[in-house]
XYZ file of C-alpha atoms in Angstrom:
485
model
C -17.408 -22.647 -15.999
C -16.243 -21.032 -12.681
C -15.529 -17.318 -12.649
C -12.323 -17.062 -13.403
C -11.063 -13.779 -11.724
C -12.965 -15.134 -8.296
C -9.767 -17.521 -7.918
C -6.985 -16.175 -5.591
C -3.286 -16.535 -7.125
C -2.593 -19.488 -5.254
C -5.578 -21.323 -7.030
C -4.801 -20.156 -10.757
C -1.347 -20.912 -10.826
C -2.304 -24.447 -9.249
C -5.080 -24.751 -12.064
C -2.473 -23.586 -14.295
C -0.223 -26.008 -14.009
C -3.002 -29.067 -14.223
C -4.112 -27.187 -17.297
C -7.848 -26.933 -16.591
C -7.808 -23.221 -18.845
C -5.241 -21.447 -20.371
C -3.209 -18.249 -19.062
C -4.737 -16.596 -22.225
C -8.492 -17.827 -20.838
C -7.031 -16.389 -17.656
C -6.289 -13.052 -19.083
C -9.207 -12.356 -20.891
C -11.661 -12.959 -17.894
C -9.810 -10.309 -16.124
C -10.044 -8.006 -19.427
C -13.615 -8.858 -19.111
C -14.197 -7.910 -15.891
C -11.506 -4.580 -16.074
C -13.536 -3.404 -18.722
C -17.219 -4.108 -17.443
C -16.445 -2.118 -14.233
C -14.260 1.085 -15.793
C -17.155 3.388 -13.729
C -15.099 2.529 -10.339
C -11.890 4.046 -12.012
C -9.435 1.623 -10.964
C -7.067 1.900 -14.071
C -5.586 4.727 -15.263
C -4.306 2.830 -18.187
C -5.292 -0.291 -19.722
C -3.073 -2.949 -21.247
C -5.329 -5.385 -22.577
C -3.183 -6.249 -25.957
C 0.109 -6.139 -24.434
C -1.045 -8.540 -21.841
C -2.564 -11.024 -23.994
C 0.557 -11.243 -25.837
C 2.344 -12.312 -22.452
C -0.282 -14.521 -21.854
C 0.631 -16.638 -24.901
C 4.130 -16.541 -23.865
C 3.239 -17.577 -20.456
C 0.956 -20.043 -21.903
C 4.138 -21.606 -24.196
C 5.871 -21.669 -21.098
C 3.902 -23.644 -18.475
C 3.213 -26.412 -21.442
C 7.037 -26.738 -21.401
C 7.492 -26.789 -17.562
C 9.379 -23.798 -17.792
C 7.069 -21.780 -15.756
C 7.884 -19.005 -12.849
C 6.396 -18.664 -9.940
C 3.714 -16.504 -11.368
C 3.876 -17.393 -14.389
C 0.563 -16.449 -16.636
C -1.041 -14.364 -12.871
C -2.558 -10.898 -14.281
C -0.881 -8.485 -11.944
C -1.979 -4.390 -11.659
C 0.468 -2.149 -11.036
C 0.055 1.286 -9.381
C 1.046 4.093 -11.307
C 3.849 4.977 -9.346
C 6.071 2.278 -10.274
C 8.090 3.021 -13.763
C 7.268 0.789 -16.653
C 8.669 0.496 -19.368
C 7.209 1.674 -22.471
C 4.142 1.570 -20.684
C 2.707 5.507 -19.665
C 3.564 6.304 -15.598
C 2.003 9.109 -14.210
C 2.129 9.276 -10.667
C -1.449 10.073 -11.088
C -0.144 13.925 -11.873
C -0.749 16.382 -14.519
C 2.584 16.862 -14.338
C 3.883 13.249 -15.497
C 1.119 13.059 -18.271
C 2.675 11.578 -20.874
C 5.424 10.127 -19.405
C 6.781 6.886 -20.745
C 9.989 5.426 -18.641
C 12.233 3.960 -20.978
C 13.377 1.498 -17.775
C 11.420 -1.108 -15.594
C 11.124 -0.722 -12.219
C 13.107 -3.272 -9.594
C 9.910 -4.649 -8.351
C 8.295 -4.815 -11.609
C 11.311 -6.034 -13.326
C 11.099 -9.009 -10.779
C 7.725 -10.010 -10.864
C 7.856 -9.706 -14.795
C 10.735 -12.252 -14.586
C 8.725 -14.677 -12.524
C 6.015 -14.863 -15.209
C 3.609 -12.272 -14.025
C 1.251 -10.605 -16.500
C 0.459 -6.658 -16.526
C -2.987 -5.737 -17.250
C -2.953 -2.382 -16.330
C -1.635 0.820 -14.516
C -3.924 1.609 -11.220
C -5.208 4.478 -9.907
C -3.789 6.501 -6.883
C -3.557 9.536 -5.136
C -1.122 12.395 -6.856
C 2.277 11.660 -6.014
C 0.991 9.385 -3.534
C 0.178 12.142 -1.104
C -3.899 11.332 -0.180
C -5.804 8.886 2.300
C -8.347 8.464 -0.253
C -7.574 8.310 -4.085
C -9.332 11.991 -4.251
C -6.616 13.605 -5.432
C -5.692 11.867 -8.151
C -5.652 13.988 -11.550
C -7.857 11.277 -13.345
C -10.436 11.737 -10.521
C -11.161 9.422 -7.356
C -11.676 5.854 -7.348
C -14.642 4.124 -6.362
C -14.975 1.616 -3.799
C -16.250 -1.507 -4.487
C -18.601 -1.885 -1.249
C -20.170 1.101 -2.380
C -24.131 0.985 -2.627
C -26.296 4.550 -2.412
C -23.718 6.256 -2.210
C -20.104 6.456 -3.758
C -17.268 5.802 -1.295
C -13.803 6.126 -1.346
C -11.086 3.317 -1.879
C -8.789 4.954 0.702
C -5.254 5.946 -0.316
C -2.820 5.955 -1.583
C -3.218 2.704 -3.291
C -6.649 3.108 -3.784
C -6.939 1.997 -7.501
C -5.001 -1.146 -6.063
C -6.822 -2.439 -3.340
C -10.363 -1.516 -5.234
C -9.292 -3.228 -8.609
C -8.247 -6.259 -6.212
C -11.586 -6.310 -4.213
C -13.488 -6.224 -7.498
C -11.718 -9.464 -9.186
C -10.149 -6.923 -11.894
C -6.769 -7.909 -10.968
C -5.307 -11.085 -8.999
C -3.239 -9.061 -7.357
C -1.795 -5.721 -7.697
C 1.381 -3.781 -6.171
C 1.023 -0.911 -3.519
C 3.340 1.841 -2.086
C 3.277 2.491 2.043
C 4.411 5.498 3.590
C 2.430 6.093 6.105
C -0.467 3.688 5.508
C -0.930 3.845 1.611
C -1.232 -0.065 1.257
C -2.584 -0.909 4.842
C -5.812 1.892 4.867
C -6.710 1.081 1.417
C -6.818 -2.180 2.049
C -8.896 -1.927 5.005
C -11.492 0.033 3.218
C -11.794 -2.651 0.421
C -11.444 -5.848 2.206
C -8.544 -6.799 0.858
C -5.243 -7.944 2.165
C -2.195 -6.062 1.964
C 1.395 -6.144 3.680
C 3.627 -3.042 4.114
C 7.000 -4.610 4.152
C 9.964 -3.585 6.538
C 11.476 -0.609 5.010
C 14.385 -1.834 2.239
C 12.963 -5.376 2.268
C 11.706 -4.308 -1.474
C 13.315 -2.097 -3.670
C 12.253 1.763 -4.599
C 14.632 2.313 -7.230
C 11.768 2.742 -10.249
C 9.466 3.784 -7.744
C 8.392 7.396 -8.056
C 9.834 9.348 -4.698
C 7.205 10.997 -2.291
C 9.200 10.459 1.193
C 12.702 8.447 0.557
C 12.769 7.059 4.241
C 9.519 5.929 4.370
C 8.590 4.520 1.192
C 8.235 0.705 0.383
C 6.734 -1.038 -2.254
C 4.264 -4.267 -1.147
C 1.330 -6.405 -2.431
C -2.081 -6.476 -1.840
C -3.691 -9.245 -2.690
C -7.015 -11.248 -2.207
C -5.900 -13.694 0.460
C -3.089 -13.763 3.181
C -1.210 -16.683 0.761
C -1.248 -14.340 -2.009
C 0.364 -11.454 -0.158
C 2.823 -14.147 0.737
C 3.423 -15.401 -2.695
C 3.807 -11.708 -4.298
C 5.837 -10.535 -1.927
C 8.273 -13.458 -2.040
C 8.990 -12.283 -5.927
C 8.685 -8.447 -5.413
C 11.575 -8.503 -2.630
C 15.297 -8.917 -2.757
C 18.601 -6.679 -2.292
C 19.099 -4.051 -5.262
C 22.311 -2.911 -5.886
C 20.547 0.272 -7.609
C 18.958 1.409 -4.187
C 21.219 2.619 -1.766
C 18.035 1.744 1.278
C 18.300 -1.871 -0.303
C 19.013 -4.047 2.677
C 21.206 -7.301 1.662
C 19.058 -10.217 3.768
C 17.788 -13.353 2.551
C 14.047 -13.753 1.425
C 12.514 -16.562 2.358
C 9.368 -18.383 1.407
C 6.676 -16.366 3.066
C 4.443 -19.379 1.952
C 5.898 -21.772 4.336
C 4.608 -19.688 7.357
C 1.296 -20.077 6.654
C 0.223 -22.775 9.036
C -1.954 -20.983 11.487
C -0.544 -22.272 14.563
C 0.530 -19.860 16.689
C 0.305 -21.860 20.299
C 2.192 -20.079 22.684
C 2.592 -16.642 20.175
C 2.688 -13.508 22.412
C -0.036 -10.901 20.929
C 0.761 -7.334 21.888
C -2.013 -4.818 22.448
C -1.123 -1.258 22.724
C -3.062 0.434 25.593
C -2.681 4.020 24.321
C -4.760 2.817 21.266
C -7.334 2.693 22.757
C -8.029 6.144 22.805
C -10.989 8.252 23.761
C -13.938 8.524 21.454
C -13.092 5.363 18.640
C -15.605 3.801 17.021
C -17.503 1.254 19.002
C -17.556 -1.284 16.098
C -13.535 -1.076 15.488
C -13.313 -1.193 19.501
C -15.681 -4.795 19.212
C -13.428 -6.367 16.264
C -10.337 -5.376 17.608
C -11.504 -7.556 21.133
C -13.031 -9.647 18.731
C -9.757 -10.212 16.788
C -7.715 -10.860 19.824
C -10.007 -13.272 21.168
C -9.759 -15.291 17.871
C -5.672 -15.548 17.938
C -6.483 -16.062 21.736
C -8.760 -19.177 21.174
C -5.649 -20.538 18.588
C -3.212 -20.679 21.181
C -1.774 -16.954 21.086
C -1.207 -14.987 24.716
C -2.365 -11.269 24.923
C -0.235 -9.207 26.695
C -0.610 -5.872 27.288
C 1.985 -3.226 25.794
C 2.935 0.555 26.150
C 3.709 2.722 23.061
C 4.111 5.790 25.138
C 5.238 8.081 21.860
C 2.227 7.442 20.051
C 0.464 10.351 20.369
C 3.630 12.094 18.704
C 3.325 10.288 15.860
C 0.989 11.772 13.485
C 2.934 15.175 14.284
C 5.918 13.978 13.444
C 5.287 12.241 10.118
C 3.906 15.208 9.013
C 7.091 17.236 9.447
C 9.052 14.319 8.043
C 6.940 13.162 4.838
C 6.402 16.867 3.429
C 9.746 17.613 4.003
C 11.064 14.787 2.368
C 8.348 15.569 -0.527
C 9.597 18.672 -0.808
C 13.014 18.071 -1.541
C 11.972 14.728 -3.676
C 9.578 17.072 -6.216
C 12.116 20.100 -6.460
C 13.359 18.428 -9.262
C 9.656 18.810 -10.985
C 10.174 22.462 -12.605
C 9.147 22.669 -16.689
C 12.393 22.767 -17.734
C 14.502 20.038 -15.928
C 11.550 17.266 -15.383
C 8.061 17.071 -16.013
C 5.298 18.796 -18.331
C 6.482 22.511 -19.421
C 3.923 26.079 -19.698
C 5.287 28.455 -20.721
C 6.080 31.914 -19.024
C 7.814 35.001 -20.079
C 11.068 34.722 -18.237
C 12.473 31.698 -16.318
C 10.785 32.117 -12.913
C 7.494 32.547 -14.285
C 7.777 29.566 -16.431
C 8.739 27.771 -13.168
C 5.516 29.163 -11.117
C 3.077 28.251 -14.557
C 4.660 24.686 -14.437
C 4.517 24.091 -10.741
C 0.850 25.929 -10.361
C -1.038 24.048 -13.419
C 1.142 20.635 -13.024
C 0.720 20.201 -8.905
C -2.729 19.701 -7.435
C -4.028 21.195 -3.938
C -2.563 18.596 -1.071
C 0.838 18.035 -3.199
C 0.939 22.099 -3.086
C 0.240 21.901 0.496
C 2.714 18.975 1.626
C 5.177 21.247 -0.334
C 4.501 24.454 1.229
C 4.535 22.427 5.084
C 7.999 20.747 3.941
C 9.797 23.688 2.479
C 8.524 25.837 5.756
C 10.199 23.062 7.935
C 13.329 23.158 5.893
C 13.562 26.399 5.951
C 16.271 28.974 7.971
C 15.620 29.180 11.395
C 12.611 26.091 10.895
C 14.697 22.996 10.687
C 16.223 22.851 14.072
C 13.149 23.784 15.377
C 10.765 21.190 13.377
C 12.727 18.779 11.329
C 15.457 18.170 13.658
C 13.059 17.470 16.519
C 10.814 15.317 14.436
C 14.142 12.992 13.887
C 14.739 12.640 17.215
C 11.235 11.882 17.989
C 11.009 9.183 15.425
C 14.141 7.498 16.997
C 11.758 7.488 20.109
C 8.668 6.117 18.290
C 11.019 3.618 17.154
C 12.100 2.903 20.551
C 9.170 2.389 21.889
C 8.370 -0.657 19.709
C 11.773 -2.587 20.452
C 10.793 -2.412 24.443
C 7.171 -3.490 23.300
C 8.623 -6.502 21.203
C 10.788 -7.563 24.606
C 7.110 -8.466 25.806
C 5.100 -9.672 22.576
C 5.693 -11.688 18.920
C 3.676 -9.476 17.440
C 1.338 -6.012 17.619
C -2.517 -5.964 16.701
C -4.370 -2.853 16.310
C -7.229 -1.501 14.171
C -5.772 -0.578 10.555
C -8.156 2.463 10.330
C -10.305 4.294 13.198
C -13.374 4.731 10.754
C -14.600 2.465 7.529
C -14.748 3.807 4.078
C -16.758 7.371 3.912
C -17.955 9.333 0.989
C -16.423 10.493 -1.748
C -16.392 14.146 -1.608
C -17.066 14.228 2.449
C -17.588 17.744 3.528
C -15.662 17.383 6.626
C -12.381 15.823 5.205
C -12.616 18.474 2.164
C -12.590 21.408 4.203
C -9.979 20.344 7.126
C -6.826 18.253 5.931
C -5.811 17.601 9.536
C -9.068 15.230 9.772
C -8.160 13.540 6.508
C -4.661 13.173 8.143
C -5.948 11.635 11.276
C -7.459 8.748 9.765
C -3.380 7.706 9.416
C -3.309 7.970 13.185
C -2.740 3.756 13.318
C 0.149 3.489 10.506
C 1.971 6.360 10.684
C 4.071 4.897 13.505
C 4.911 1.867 11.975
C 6.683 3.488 9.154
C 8.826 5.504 11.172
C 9.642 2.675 12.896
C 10.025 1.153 9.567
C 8.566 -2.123 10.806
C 6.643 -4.503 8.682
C 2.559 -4.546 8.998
C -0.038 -6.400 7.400
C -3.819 -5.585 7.276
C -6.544 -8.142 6.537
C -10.228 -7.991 6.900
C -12.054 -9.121 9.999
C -15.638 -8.419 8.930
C -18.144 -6.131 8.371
C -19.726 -2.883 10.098
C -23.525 -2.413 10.732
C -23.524 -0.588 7.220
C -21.639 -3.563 5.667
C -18.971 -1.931 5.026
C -15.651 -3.972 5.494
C -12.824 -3.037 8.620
C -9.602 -4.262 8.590
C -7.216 -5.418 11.303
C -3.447 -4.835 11.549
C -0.622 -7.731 12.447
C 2.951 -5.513 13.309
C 5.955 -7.580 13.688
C 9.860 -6.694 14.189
C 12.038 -5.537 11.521
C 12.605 -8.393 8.903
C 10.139 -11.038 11.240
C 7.185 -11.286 8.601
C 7.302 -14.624 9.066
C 5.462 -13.812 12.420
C 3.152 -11.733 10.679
C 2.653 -14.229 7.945
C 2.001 -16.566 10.894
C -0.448 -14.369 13.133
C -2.329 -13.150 10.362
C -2.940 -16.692 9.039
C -4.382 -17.842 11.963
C -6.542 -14.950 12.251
C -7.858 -14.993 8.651
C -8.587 -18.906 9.252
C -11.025 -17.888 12.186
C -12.591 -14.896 10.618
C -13.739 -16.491 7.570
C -13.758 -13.070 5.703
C -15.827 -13.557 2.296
C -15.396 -10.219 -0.171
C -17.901 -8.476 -2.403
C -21.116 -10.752 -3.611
């Protein structure tokens, strides 16, 4: 019998439907396979009973053509998104033992269109990390890792590894400033960041409220498509919620793109990338090129602000969203002998290292006599960043770059231990598209001399996936990207 978990969503629903195995077969292959690799650390929490009891229901439901559009799919679901009765951590000491006793938007909608829970995925604390290693259950482990243990990238880490390694058909992801698109990259997978209030936060456990969306990530450019067509919609409980249709992301999935403008940005080209990401990037463009596409040439003059300016914004945003996380209002108490000190224990043995130190950064930036300086100037700056890509888009469809400047590294890397700032650079192709708050997907274009997977990324204007949908289609057609043997 064929392995199960290798299908992609598209093909189990399909085999679903003709009945050639049962959701509840479905189900337990993934079980299987979740519980024969628990040494990557994908899952933080496993829901193996609870989701074979929706596979039965599922399975009920398809025999009586009553079926949604995922109906009997086993999803993951990062542990930032609030489910209910189901533990949600945020990956933090400080949410241990947390159940939500309400579902999250995006959860909520992908339950209603028959999906299936497995699991709660792995992530970096609070979703502040670029490569699952500061999660409080401990990093996760990429799947293309051979000698030596490699990260998944972050924030989504536990996502886009459980994903590679057929543990999941699909899980959902958080972006805000790369946190679906890096990880992604690193485990050749496919994942879209979404235009920002195209999906719904309100469930979704704040790290920076203006920059924040929820997306797939998924095994196959179709998938993405499919997910993301039951994760979006206008919420009435999130005030970013924008009210615009959703349309069927499947439909744009044709891969013709004949006479399709492809923007390339010279100032990302910079001095000193890698020479394979430099060769797939040319590479790439000469594949949507040889479909039809034109490749123009674009200016993104405020790039090299970028990185600067998300991290005034994000940590100041963090800042204000985690103030609320004290011992006594919100969050796992220790005690103290007067109020303050009880708020210092909490905060000291509940917060790990980089969500101390994107605290510290935002508060300083908030601070009297800071925020005109910093914050102030960082908003203005966006608006600039975001100007920048509405003169590019006069000239191009679409934007290709590199999703990441370097592949997957080690877990534990000396260099990105000891200096934050070099962790934080590895953001330096993202960053801008969520200030912009522009939709970008990234899907795999191959493999590096160490066979380690590197991922491309397809921008498009606000609310256009459909051209992303249709540039990354094409481009995943002449690729031909296989995942892990």
């Amino acid at each position: 019998m064929t392995d199960l978990t290798k299908l992609t969503i598209a093909q189990a629903r399909e085999a679903l439907k003709n009945k050639e195995f049962t959701a509840i077969e479905l189900t337990q292959a993934y079980i299987k396979n979740m519980e024969a690799k628990r040494e990557l650390n994908a899952f933080v929490c496993e829901c193996s009973e609870k989701a074979l009891e929706q596979a039965k229901l599922s399975q009920i439901k398809i025999e009586n053509g009553t079926s949604g559009d995922l109906e009997g799919i086993p999803l993951g679901v990062k542990d930032l998104f609030c489910t209910k009765g189901i533990e949600t951590t945020a990956c933090s000491n400080f949410l241990k033992g947390f159940v939500p006793p309400y579902e999250a938007t995006v959860t909520s909608k992908l339950l209603k269109a028959g999906a299936n829970f497995i699991g709660k995925l792995n992530m970096d604390e609070f979703a502040m990390g670029g490569s699952n290693e500061t999660s409080a259950f401990g990093p996760v482990v990429n799947p293309y890792s051979k000698d030596v243990k490699l990260v998944a990238g972050g924030s989504s880490g536990g996502s886009a590894a459980a994903v590679s390694a057929n543990m999941c058909a699909g899980a959902t992801g958080t972006d805000t400033g790369g946190s679906i698109r890096q990880p992604s990259a690193f485990c050749g997978v496919t994942g879209i960041k979404p235009t920002y209030g195209r999906c719904s936060r309100y469930g979704v456990i704040a790290f920076a409220s203006s920059l924040d969306q929820a997306g797939p990530i998924a095994k196959d450019v179709r998938d993405c498509a499919i997910m993301l067509k039951n994760m979006a919609g206008y919420d009435a409980k999130d005030a970013t919620s924008v009210k615009v249709e959703v349309p069927d992301f499947e439909k744009f999935l044709s891969g013709d793109i004949r006479g399709m403008k492809i923007g390339l940005p010279k100032e990302y080209r910079v001095d000193g990338l890698n020479e394979e990401v430099v060769a797939y990037w040319d590479k790439a463009a000469q594949m949507l090129k040889d479909r039809g596409a034109e490749i123009v040439e674009i200016s993104l003059p405020h790039t090299k602000y970028a990185l600067a300016t998300y991290y005034i914004i994000a940590p100041a945003e963090a800042s204000s969203n985690l103030a609320r996380y004290d011992g006594l209002r919100y969050g796992n108490r220790v005690d103290g002998n007067s109020i303050d000190e009880m708020y210092i224990n909490s905060r000291t043995q509940g917060f790990g290292k980089e969500v101390k130190r994107r605290i510290m950064v935002g508060t300083y930036v908030l601070s009297a006599g800071y925020y005109d300086a910093y914050f102030l100037k960082a908003q203005k700056v966006r608006r600039l960043i975001r100007d920048d890509f509405v003169k590019a888009f006069e000239k191009c469809d679409v934007i290709l770059t590199p999703t990441s400047p370097v592949a997957a590294f080690p877990i534990g890397d000396k260099k990105m231990q000891e200096d934050p700032i070099a962790m934080w650079l590895n953001d330096i192709y993202t960053v801008s598209v969520s200030l912009a708050g522009l939709p970008a997907m990234s899907l795999p274009i191959g493999l590096n001399k160490d066979g380690l997977p590197l991922g491309m990324q397809i921008i498009g204007k606000a609310f256009d996936e459909q051209r992303v949908f249709e540039a990354a289609s094409a481009l995943e057609k002449q690729a031909g990207f296989e995942g892990v043997k």
